[in-house]
Amino acid sequence: MPTANLIDLNDVVHHASGQPILSVARLCLPPGHHGLLLGPSGSGKTTLLHALAGLLVPHQGRLSLLGHDLRAIGDAGRDRLRADHVGIVFQQLHLIHAVSIADNLRLARRLAGKAPDEKGLKELLIRVGLADRMSALPADLSQGERQRVAVARALVNQPALLLADEPTSALDDANCDGVIDLLLEQAALSGATLLVATHDRRLMSRLPVLLELVKPMERAA
Ligand SMILES: Nc1ncnc2c1ncn2[C@@H]1O[C@H](COP(=O)(O)OP(=O)(O)OP(=O)(O)O)[C@@H](O)[C@H]1O
Ligand SMILES: [Mg+2]
């Protein structure tokens, strides 16, 4: 039986303040094919990741995730699909600073409508090397450790698709390699497909480029 592509995107355009900020003719991602969305700052990478996660609906075009048309299924359908199948490591991490890192993971499960899974949570924190920091607040961790929490949180609902937005651009070469190793390793352990949006061309030696974005305004010029 043919497996649906994780992502199928055709002729997507999105505008903000009357200007095109994202324009993509085609993106197709079969399960298991990790890759990069490469593009300079302002080319629409975060906008595209948010569209793939169903956090925004592009003004034009067709976008499907696991065979579901993201426009047709409505807000509730997009929320459900995201909760069940997508994990996101946001550019600004967006950890909840008032609660412990374990509670950040617990909340992510609860918000997705999933039953608590203390064993799975502990295993994830062991995998990212933070099992002994479960009760720490995000503010008590280093930036690298916070990023590890964000990776663990993105995987807590066993997603099919792991999206990471600009995870390495502020890092030196050794830490850049470490973060990609972590994402690839954790995606493999979770059976997730990894899609990284970045302007960091160092990552081209680690993952195939699936799409190179240009600023729509520059393309038109
Ligand atoms: N809500 C908005 N209103 C107006 N402009 C917006 C809005 N959201 C994004 N933009 C603009 O759209 C463009 C694409 O933004 P986006 O954040 O997707 O780029 P990016 O490729 O992720 O950039 P970076 O590498 O700096 O994170 C930018 O020029 C940004 O200023
Ligand atoms: Mg961005």
JSON list of N, CA, C and O in Angstrom, two decimals, residues 1-2 17 24 43 50 54 63 79 94 129 131 135 137-138 140 146 156 171 191 198 207 210 217-218:
[
{"chain": "A", "resi": 1, "resn": "MET", "atom": "N", "xyz": [0.85, -1.20, 0.00]},
{"chain": "A", "resi": 1, "resn": "MET", "atom": "CA", "xyz": [0.00, 0.00, 0.00]},
{"chain": "A", "resi": 1, "resn": "MET", "atom": "C", "xyz": [0.89, 1.25, 0.00]},
{"chain": "A", "resi": 1, "resn": "MET", "atom": "O", "xyz": [1.85, 1.32, 0.76]},
{"chain": "A", "resi": 2, "resn": "PRO", "atom": "N", "xyz": [0.64, 2.23, -0.89]},
{"chain": "A", "resi": 2, "resn": "PRO", "atom": "CA", "xyz": [1.50, 3.41, -0.91]},
{"chain": "A", "resi": 2, "resn": "PRO", "atom": "C", "xyz": [1.35, 4.21, 0.39]},
{"chain": "A", "resi": 2, "resn": "PRO", "atom": "O", "xyz": [0.27, 4.33, 0.93]},
{"chain": "A", "resi": 17, "resn": "SER", "atom": "N", "xyz": [1.26, 42.36, 5.65]},
{"chain": "A", "resi": 17, "resn": "SER", "atom": "CA", "xyz": [1.27, 43.80, 5.37]},
{"chain": "A", "resi": 17, "resn": "SER", "atom": "C", "xyz": [1.25, 44.08, 3.87]},
{"chain": "A", "resi": 17, "resn": "SER", "atom": "O", "xyz": [1.96, 44.96, 3.37]},
{"chain": "A", "resi": 24, "resn": "VAL", "atom": "N", "xyz": [6.47, 29.35, -2.47]},
{"chain": "A", "resi": 24, "resn": "VAL", "atom": "CA", "xyz": [7.08, 28.04, -2.72]},
{"chain": "A", "resi": 24, "resn": "VAL", "atom": "C", "xyz": [6.24, 27.29, -3.74]},
{"chain": "A", "resi": 24, "resn": "VAL", "atom": "O", "xyz": [5.04, 27.11, -3.55]},
{"chain": "A", "resi": 43, "resn": "SER", "atom": "N", "xyz": [13.61, 35.10, 4.42]},
{"chain": "A", "resi": 43, "resn": "SER", "atom": "CA", "xyz": [13.12, 34.43, 3.20]},
{"chain": "A", "resi": 43, "resn": "SER", "atom": "C", "xyz": [11.84, 33.63, 3.44]},
{"chain": "A", "resi": 43, "resn": "SER", "atom": "O", "xyz": [11.28, 33.07, 2.50]},
{"chain": "A", "resi": 50, "resn": "HIS", "atom": "N", "xyz": [5.72, 27.28, 10.22]},
{"chain": "A", "resi": 50, "resn": "HIS", "atom": "CA", "xyz": [4.43, 27.48, 10.89]},
{"chain": "A", "resi": 50, "resn": "HIS", "atom": "C", "xyz": [3.28, 26.98, 10.00]},
{"chain": "A", "resi": 50, "resn": "HIS", "atom": "O", "xyz": [2.31, 26.40, 10.50]},
{"chain": "A", "resi": 54, "resn": "GLY", "atom": "N", "xyz": [0.61, 23.78, 10.67]},
{"chain": "A", "resi": 54, "resn": "GLY", "atom": "CA", "xyz": [-0.80, 24.18, 10.78]},
{"chain": "A", "resi": 54, "resn": "GLY", "atom": "C", "xyz": [-1.03, 25.33, 11.74]},
{"chain": "A", "resi": 54, "resn": "GLY", "atom": "O", "xyz": [-2.14, 25.55, 12.21]},
{"chain": "A", "resi": 63, "resn": "LEU", "atom": "N", "xyz": [-1.53, 22.59, 0.71]},
{"chain": "A", "resi": 63, "resn": "LEU", "atom": "CA", "xyz": [-0.54, 22.05, 1.63]},
{"chain": "A", "resi": 63, "resn": "LEU", "atom": "C", "xyz": [-1.16, 20.86, 2.33]},
{"chain": "A", "resi": 63, "resn": "LEU", "atom": "O", "xyz": [-2.20, 21.01, 2.99]},
{"chain": "A", "resi": 79, "resn": "ASP", "atom": "N", "xyz": [-5.24, 21.63, 14.72]},
{"chain": "A", "resi": 79, "resn": "ASP", "atom": "CA", "xyz": [-4.75, 21.47, 16.09]},
{"chain": "A", "resi": 79, "resn": "ASP", "atom": "C", "xyz": [-4.56, 19.99, 16.43]},
{"chain": "A", "resi": 79, "resn": "ASP", "atom": "O", "xyz": [-3.58, 19.59, 17.05]},
{"chain": "A", "resi": 94, "resn": "HIS", "atom": "N", "xyz": [10.60, 29.02, 23.28]},
{"chain": "A", "resi": 94, "resn": "HIS", "atom": "CA", "xyz": [9.26, 29.13, 23.89]},
{"chain": "A", "resi": 94, "resn": "HIS", "atom": "C", "xyz": [9.03, 28.11, 25.00]},
{"chain": "A", "resi": 94, "resn": "HIS", "atom": "O", "xyz": [7.97, 27.48, 25.08]},
{"chain": "A", "resi": 129, "resn": "GLY", "atom": "N", "xyz": [20.16, 13.83, 28.20]},
{"chain": "A", "resi": 129, "resn": "GLY", "atom": "CA", "xyz": [21.17, 14.09, 29.22]},
{"chain": "A", "resi": 129, "resn": "GLY", "atom": "C", "xyz": [20.72, 15.02, 30.33]},
{"chain": "A", "resi": 129, "resn": "GLY", "atom": "O", "xyz": [21.55, 15.68, 30.95]},
{"chain": "A", "resi": 131, "resn": "ALA", "atom": "N", "xyz": [18.23, 14.05, 32.85]},
{"chain": "A", "resi": 131, "resn": "ALA", "atom": "CA", "xyz": [17.38, 13.34, 33.82]},
{"chain": "A", "resi": 131, "resn": "ALA", "atom": "C", "xyz": [17.60, 13.87, 35.24]},
{"chain": "A", "resi": 131, "resn": "ALA", "atom": "O", "xyz": [16.68, 13.87, 36.05]},
{"chain": "A", "resi": 135, "resn": "SER", "atom": "N", "xyz": [13.72, 18.80, 37.88]},
{"chain": "A", "resi": 135, "resn": "SER", "atom": "CA", "xyz": [13.01, 19.79, 38.70]},
{"chain": "A", "resi": 135, "resn": "SER", "atom": "C", "xyz": [13.53, 21.21, 38.49]},
{"chain": "A", "resi": 135, "resn": "SER", "atom": "O", "xyz": [12.99, 22.16, 39.08]},
{"chain": "A", "resi": 137, "resn": "LEU", "atom": "N", "xyz": [14.23, 24.86, 36.85]},
{"chain": "A", "resi": 137, "resn": "LEU", "atom": "CA", "xyz": [13.49, 25.80, 35.99]},
{"chain": "A", "resi": 137, "resn": "LEU", "atom": "C", "xyz": [14.35, 26.07, 34.75]},
{"chain": "A", "resi": 137, "resn": "LEU", "atom": "O", "xyz": [15.58, 26.03, 34.82]},
{"chain": "A", "resi": 138, "resn": "PRO", "atom": "N", "xyz": [13.70, 26.42, 33.63]},
{"chain": "A", "resi": 138, "resn": "PRO", "atom": "CA", "xyz": [14.49, 26.72, 32.43]},
{"chain": "A", "resi": 138, "resn": "PRO", "atom": "C", "xyz": [15.57, 27.77, 32.69]},
{"chain": "A", "resi": 138, "resn": "PRO", "atom": "O", "xyz": [16.68, 27.67, 32.15]},
{"chain": "A", "resi": 140, "resn": "ASP", "atom": "N", "xyz": [17.42, 28.11, 35.10]},
{"chain": "A", "resi": 140, "resn": "ASP", "atom": "CA", "xyz": [18.59, 27.55, 35.79]},
{"chain": "A", "resi": 140, "resn": "ASP", "atom": "C", "xyz": [19.48, 26.74, 34.86]},
{"chain": "A", "resi": 140, "resn": "ASP", "atom": "O", "xyz": [20.48, 26.17, 35.30]},
{"chain": "A", "resi": 146, "resn": "ARG", "atom": "N", "xyz": [18.79, 24.26, 27.62]},
{"chain": "A", "resi": 146, "resn": "ARG", "atom": "CA", "xyz": [17.40, 24.65, 27.30]},
{"chain": "A", "resi": 146, "resn": "ARG", "atom": "C", "xyz": [17.01, 24.13, 25.92]},
{"chain": "A", "resi": 146, "resn": "ARG", "atom": "O", "xyz": [15.88, 23.69, 25.70]},
{"chain": "A", "resi": 156, "resn": "VAL", "atom": "N", "xyz": [7.77, 14.64, 22.84]},
{"chain": "A", "resi": 156, "resn": "VAL", "atom": "CA", "xyz": [7.04, 14.00, 23.92]},
{"chain": "A", "resi": 156, "resn": "VAL", "atom": "C", "xyz": [5.73, 13.34, 23.46]},
{"chain": "A", "resi": 156, "resn": "VAL", "atom": "O", "xyz": [5.25, 12.40, 24.08]},
{"chain": "A", "resi": 171, "resn": "LEU", "atom": "N", "xyz": [25.68, 28.99, 17.04]},
{"chain": "A", "resi": 171, "resn": "LEU", "atom": "CA", "xyz": [26.63, 28.07, 17.69]},
{"chain": "A", "resi": 171, "resn": "LEU", "atom": "C", "xyz": [27.95, 27.96, 16.94]},
{"chain": "A", "resi": 171, "resn": "LEU", "atom": "O", "xyz": [27.99, 28.10, 15.71]},
{"chain": "A", "resi": 191, "resn": "GLY", "atom": "N", "xyz": [11.48, 7.60, 15.62]},
{"chain": "A", "resi": 191, "resn": "GLY", "atom": "CA", "xyz": [10.87, 7.26, 14.33]},
{"chain": "A", "resi": 191, "resn": "GLY", "atom": "C", "xyz": [10.29, 8.46, 13.62]},
{"chain": "A", "resi": 191, "resn": "GLY", "atom": "O", "xyz": [9.33, 8.36, 12.85]},
{"chain": "A", "resi": 198, "resn": "THR", "atom": "N", "xyz": [16.89, 26.72, 8.15]},
{"chain": "A", "resi": 198, "resn": "THR", "atom": "CA", "xyz": [18.10, 27.42, 8.59]},
{"chain": "A", "resi": 198, "resn": "THR", "atom": "C", "xyz": [18.71, 28.28, 7.50]},
{"chain": "A", "resi": 198, "resn": "THR", "atom": "O", "xyz": [18.48, 28.04, 6.31]},
{"chain": "A", "resi": 207, "resn": "LEU", "atom": "N", "xyz": [22.78, 17.31, 6.06]},
{"chain": "A", "resi": 207, "resn": "LEU", "atom": "CA", "xyz": [21.41, 16.98, 5.61]},
{"chain": "A", "resi": 207, "resn": "LEU", "atom": "C", "xyz": [21.21, 17.48, 4.18]},
{"chain": "A", "resi": 207, "resn": "LEU", "atom": "O", "xyz": [21.74, 18.54, 3.81]},
{"chain": "A", "resi": 210, "resn": "LEU", "atom": "N", "xyz": [16.31, 20.29, 0.75]},
{"chain": "A", "resi": 210, "resn": "LEU", "atom": "CA", "xyz": [15.05, 19.95, 0.08]},
{"chain": "A", "resi": 210, "resn": "LEU", "atom": "C", "xyz": [14.51, 21.14, -0.69]},
{"chain": "A", "resi": 210, "resn": "LEU", "atom": "O", "xyz": [13.81, 20.99, -1.69]},
{"chain": "A", "resi": 217, "resn": "MET", "atom": "N", "xyz": [10.23, 39.09, -2.65]},
{"chain": "A", "resi": 217, "resn": "MET", "atom": "CA", "xyz": [10.41, 40.43, -3.23]},
{"chain": "A", "resi": 217, "resn": "MET", "atom": "C", "xyz": [11.64, 40.45, -4.14]},
{"chain": "A", "resi": 217, "resn": "MET", "atom": "O", "xyz": [11.65, 41.11, -5.17]},
{"chain": "A", "resi": 218, "resn": "GLU", "atom": "N", "xyz": [12.71, 39.70, -3.75]},
{"chain": "A", "resi": 218, "resn": "GLU", "atom": "CA", "xyz": [13.93, 39.68, -4.55]},
{"chain": "A", "resi": 218, "resn": "GLU", "atom": "C", "xyz": [13.73, 38.88, -5.83]},
{"chain": "A", "resi": 218, "resn": "GLU", "atom": "O", "xyz": [14.26, 39.20, -6.88]}
]
